[in-house]
Structure formats: C-alpha cells, structure tokens
Coordinates of N, CA and C in Angstrom, one line a residue:
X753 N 169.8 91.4 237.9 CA 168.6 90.7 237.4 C 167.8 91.6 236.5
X754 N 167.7 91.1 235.0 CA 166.8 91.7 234.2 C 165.0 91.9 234.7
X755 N 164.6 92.5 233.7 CA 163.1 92.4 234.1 C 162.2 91.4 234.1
X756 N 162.5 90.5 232.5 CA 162.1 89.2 232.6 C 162.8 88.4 233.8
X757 N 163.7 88.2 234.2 CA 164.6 87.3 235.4 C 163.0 87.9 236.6
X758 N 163.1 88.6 236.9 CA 162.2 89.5 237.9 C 160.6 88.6 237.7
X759 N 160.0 89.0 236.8 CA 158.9 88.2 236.4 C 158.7 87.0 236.5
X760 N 159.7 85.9 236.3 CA 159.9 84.8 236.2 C 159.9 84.8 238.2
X761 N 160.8 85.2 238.9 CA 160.6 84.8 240.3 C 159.4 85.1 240.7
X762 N 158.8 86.6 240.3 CA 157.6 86.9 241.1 C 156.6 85.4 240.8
X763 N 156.4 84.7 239.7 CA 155.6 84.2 239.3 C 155.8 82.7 240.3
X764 N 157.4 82.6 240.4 CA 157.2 81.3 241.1 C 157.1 81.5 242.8
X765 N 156.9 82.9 243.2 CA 156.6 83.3 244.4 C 155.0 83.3 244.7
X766 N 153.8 83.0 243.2 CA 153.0 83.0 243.8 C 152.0 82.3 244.2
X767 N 151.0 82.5 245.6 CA 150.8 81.1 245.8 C 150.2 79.8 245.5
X768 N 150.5 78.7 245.8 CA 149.8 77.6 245.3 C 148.7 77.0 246.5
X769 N 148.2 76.0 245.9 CA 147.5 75.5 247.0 C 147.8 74.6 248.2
X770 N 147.3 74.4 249.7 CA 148.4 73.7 250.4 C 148.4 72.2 249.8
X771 N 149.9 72.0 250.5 CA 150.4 70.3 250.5 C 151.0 70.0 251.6
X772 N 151.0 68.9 251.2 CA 151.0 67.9 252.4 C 152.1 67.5 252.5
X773 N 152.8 66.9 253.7 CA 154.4 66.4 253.4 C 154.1 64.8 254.0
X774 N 154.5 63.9 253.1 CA 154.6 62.5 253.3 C 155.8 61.9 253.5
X775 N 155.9 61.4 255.0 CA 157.1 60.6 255.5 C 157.1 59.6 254.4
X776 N 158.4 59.0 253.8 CA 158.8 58.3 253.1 C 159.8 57.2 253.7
X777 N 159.4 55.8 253.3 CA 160.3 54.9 254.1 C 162.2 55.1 253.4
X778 N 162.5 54.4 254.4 CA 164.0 54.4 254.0 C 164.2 54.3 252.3
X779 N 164.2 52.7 252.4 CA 164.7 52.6 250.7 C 164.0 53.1 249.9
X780 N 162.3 53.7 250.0 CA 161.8 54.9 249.1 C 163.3 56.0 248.5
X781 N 163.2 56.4 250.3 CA 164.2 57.5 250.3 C 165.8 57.6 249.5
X782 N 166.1 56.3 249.8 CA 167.3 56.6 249.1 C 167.5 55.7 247.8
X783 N 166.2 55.1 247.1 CA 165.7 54.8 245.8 C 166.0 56.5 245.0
X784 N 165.1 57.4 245.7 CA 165.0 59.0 244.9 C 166.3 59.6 244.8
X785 N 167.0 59.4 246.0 CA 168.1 59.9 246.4 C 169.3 59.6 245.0
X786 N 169.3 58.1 245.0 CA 170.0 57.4 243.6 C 169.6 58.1 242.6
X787 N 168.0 58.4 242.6 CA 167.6 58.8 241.1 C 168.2 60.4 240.4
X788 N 169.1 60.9 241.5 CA 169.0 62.6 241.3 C 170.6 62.6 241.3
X789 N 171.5 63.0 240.5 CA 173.1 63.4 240.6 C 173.2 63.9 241.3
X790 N 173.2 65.1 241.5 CA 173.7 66.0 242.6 C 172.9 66.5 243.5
X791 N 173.7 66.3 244.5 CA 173.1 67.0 246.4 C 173.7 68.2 247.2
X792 N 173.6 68.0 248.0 CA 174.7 68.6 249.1 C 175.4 68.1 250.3
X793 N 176.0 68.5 250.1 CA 177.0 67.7 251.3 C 177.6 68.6 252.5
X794 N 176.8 68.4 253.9 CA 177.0 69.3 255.0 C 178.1 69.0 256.1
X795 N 178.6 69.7 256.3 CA 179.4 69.2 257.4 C 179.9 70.6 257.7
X796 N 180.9 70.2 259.3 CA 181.4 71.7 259.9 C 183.2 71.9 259.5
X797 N 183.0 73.2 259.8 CA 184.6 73.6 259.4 C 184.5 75.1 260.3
X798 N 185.7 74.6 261.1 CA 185.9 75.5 261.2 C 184.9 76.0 262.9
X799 N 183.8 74.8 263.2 CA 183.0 74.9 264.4 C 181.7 75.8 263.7
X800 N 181.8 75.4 262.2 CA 180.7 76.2 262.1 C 180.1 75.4 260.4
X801 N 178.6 75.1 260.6 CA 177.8 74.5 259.3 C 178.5 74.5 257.8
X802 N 178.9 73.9 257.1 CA 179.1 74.2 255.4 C 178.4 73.6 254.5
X803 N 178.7 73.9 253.8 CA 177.5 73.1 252.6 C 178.2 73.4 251.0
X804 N 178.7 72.3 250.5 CA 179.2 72.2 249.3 C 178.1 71.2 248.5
X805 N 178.1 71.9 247.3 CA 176.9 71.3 245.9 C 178.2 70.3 245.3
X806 N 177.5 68.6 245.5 CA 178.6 67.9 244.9 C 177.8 66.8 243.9
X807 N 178.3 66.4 242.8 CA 177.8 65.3 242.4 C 178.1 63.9 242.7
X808 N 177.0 62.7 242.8 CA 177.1 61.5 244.4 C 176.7 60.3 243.0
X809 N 177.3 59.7 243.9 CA 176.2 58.3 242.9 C 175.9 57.3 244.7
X810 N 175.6 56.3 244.4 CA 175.0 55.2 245.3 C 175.5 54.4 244.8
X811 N 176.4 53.6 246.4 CA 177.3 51.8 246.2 C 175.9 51.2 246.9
X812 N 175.0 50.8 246.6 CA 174.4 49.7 248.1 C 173.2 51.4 248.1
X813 N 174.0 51.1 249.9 CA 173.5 52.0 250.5 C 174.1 53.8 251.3
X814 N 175.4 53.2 250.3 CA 176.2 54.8 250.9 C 176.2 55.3 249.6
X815 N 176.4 56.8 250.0 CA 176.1 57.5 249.2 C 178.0 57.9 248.8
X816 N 178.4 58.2 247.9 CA 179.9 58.4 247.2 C 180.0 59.5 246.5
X817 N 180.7 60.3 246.7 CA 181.5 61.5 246.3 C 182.5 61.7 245.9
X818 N 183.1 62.2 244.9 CA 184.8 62.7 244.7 C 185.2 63.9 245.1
X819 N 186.4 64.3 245.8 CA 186.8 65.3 246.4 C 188.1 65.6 245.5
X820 N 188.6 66.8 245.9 CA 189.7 67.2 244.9 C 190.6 67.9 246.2
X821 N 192.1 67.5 245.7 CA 193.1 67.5 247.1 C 192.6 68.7 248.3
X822 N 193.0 70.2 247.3 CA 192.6 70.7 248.3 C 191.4 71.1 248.7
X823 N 190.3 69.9 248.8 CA 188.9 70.5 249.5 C 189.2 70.5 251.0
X824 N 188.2 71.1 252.0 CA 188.1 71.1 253.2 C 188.1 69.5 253.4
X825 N 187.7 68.4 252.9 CA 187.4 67.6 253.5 C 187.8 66.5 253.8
X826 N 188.8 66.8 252.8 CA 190.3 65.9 252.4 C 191.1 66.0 253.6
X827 N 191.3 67.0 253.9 CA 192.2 67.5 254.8 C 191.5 67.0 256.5
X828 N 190.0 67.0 256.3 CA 189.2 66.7 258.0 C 189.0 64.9 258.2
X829 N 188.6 64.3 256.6 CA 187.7 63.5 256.9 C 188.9 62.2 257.3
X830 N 188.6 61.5 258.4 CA 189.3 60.3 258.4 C 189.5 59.0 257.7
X831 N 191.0 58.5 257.9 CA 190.6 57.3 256.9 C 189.9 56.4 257.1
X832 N 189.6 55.3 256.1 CA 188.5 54.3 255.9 C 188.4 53.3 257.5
X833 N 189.3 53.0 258.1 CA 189.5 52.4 259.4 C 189.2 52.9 260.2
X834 N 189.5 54.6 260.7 CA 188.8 55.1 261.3 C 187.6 55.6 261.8
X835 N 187.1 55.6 263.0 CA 185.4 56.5 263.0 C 185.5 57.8 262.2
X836 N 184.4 57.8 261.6 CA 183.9 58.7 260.4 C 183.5 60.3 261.2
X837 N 183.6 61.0 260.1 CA 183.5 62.3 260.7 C 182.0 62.4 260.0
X838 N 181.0 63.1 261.0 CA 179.4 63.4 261.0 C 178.9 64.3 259.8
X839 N 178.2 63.7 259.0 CA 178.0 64.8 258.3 C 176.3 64.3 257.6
X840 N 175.8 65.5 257.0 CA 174.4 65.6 256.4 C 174.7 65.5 254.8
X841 N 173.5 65.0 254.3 CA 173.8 64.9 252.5 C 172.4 64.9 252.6
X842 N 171.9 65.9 251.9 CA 170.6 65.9 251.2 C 170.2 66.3 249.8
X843 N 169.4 65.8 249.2 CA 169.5 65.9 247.5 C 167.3 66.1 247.7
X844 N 167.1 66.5 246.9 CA 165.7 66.2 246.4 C 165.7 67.1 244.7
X845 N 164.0 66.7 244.6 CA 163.8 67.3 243.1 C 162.4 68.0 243.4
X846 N 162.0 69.0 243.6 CA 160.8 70.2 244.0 C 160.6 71.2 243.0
X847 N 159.8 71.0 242.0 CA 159.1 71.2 241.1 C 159.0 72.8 241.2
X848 N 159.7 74.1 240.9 CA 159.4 75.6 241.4 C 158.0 76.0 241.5
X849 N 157.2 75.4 240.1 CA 155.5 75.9 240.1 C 155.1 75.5 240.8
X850 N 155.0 74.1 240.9 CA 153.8 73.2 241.6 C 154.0 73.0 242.7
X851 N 155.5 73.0 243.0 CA 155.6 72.9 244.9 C 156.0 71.5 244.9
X852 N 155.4 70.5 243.9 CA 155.3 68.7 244.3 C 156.4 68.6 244.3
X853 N 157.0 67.8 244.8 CA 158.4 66.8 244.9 C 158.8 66.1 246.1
X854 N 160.0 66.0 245.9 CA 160.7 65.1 247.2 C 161.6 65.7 247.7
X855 N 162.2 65.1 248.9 CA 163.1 65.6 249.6 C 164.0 64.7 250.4
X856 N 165.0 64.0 250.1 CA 166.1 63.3 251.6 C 167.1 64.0 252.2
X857 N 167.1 63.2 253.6 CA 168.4 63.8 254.2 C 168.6 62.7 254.8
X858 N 170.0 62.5 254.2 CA 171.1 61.6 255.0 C 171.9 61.9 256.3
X859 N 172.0 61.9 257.4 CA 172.9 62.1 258.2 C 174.1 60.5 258.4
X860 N 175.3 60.4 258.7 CA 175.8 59.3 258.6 C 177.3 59.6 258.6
X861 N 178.0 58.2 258.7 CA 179.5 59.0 259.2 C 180.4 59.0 258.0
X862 N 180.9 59.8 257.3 CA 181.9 60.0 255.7 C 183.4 59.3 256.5
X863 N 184.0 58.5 255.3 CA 185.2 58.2 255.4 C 185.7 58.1 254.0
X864 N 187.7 58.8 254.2 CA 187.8 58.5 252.9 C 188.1 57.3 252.1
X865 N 188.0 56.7 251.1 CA 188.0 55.4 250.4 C 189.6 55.7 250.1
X866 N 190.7 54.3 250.9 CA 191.6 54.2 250.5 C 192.4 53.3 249.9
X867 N 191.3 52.4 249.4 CA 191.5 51.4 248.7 C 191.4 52.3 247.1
X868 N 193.2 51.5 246.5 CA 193.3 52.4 245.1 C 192.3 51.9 244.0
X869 N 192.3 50.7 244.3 CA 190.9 50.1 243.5 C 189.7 50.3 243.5
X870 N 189.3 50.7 244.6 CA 188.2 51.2 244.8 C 187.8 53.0 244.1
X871 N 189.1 53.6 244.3 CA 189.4 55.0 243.9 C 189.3 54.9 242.7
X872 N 189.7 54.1 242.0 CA 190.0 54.3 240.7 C 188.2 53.5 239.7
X873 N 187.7 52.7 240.7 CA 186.5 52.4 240.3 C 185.7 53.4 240.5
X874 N 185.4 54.2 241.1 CA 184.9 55.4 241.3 C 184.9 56.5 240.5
X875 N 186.4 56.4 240.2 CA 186.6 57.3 239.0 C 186.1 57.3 237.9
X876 N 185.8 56.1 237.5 CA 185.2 55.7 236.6 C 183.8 55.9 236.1
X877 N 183.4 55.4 237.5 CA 181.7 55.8 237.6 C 181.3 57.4 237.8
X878 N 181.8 58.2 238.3 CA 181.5 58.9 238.7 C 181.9 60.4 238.2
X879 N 181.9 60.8 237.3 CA 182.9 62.0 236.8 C 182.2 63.5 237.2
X880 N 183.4 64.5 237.5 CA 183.4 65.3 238.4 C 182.5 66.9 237.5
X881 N 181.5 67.1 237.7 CA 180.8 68.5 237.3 C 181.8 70.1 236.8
X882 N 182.8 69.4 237.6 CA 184.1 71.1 237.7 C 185.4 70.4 237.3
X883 N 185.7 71.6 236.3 CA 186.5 71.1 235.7 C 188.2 71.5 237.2
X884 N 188.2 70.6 237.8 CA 189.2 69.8 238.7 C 189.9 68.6 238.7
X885 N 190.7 68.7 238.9 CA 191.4 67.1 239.5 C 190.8 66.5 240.7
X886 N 190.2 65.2 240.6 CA 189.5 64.9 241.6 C 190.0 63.8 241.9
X887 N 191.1 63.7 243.4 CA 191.7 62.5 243.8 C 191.2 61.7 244.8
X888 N 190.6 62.1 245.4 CA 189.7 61.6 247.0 C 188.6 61.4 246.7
X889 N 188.5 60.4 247.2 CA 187.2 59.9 247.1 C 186.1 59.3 248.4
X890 N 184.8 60.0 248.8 CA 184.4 59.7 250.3 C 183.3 59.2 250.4
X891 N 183.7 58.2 251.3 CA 182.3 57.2 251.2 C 180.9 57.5 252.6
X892 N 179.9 57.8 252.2 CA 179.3 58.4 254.0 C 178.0 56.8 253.5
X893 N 178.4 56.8 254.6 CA 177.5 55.6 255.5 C 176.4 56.1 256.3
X894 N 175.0 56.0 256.1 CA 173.7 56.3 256.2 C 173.4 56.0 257.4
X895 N 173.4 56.4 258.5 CA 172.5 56.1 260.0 C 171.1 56.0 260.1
X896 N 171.3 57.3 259.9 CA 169.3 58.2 259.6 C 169.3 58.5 258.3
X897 N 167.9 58.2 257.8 CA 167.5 58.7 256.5 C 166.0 58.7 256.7
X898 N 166.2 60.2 256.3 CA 164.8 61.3 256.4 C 164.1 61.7 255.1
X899 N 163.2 60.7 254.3 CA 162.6 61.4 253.3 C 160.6 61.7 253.4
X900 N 160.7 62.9 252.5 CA 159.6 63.0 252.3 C 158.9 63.8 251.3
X901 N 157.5 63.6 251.1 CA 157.4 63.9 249.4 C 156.5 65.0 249.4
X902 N 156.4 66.3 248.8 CA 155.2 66.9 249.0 C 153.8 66.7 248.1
X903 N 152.9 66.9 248.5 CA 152.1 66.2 247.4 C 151.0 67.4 247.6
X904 N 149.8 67.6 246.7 CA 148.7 68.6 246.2 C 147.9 67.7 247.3
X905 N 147.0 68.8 248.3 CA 146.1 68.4 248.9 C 144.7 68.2 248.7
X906 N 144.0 67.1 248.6 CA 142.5 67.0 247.7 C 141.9 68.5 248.1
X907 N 141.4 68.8 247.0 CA 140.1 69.8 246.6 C 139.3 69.6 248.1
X908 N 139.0 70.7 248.5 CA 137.9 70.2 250.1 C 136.4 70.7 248.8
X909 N 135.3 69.7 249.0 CA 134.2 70.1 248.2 C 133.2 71.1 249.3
X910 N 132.7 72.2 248.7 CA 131.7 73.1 249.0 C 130.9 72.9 248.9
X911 N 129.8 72.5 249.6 CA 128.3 72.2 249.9 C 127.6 73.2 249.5
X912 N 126.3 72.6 248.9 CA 125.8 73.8 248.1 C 124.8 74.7 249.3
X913 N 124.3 74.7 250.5 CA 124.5 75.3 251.5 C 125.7 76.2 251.7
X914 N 126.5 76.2 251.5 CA 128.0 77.2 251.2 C 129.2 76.5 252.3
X915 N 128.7 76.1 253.0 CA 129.4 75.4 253.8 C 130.6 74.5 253.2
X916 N 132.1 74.1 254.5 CA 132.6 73.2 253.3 C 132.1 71.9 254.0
X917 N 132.6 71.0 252.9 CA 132.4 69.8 253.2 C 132.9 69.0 253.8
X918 N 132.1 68.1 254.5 CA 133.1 67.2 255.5 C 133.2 65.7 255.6

C-alpha cells in the first residue's frame, strides 16, 4: 500500500457521528437487495463457513446466481426436487464516509435450476463478472430476510445552561 492508499483508509477510519440501525420490512429488504448486483453467498464446505463474492439478479422473490462447473457448489447443492442445501446471501450498499446505508441478509434453501429453459433464460439475464464458463445455475429461496438501514442520528441540541437537551 502506497502513502496516498494509507491516507485515504486513515481518513475513512475516522470517526463519524453515531447511527442508528433501522429494522427494515421484508419487501423493503429485498426491493434494495434487487437494486445492488452483487453480494455474497455463504454456505459451508468442508464443516466450516465460506463466502464467495457473486453477481445475483431477483426472479419474484429468490435470489439467482450462476455457478461455473467446477465451483464448490455445483458439486454440494441439490437438485431442484430436492430439499435445498442452507445457505446465507447478503448484499448491502454502506457509504465508506458517511457510514449511511443498508444492509440484507437472506438465509433460505439454494437449489440447482434444472430446467434447460430456465438455464438458458438466466443466461441471458444474467452475465457472469469473471471471465468463466458459467453452466449452473442456483436458485435460493428466502425463509428469513433480515434488513436494515443505518441512518445519521438527530443533532442532540445544547441548552444554553450547557446542559443537553431533552
């Protein structure tokens, strides 16, 4: 890391004023969620947490991904008739200076899309960030959805007594 690289973190390390975190209803949540390409996508391997940066779009209400043969999850995730294997997906947009933004997390069950129509509609919509062959395609189905937004907390006013205000 250069000197300027260095400056630029110290600057966004330093502090702001507090905020507040605001529960957000479902369809808020995965309204923001649609609005942002890419998230992450959690799940275990291995008996132990992973986390791959993927680009998602939104059918409805599930969230859609493309996988490339040999990902981990091609190989774990079950097919579409089967129960789904557990996983987390969370995406937000949090502003470095200001702190303001949002944040979701999907938990829900991923299965892979084996309908070739469906795969190939996907393909379509959806084009892959790395340059890969992306043949799988996985659909995760939303149980829980957890959003919330951080927001700047009002100014407390100072009484001219010195006291704060109440």
């Amino acid at each position: 890391m250069n000197d300027e690289d260095a400056q630029q973190v110290e600057k966004l390390r330093e502090p702001v004023a507090p905020r507040s975190m605001q529960q957000l209803p479902r369809g808020e949540s995965l309204r923001l969620l649609g609005s942002v390409p890419l998230g992450r996508l959690v799940f275990t391997q291995n008996a132990l947490p992973a986390i791959r940066p993927v680009n998602h779009l939104l059918d409805g209400e599930d969230i859609v991904v493309r996988l490339n043969d040999g990902a981990t999850l091609t190989s774990i995730a079950p097919p579409a008739g089967e129960a789904g294997l557990v996983v987390a997906y969370e995406a937000d947009a949090i502003d470095p200076r200001t702190h303001l933004g949002w944040s979701v997390i999907v938990t829900g069950y991923a299965r892979l899309v084996a309908d070739p129509a469906q795969v190939a509609r996907y393909g379509d919509l959806l084009r892959p960030w790395v340059a890969q062959t992306m043949n799988g395609v996985l659909r995760i189905q939303p149980d829980l959805v957890t959003g919330f937004r951080l927001v700047a907390q009002p100014a407390v006013a100072v009484c001219a007594a010195g006291g704060e205000g109440r």
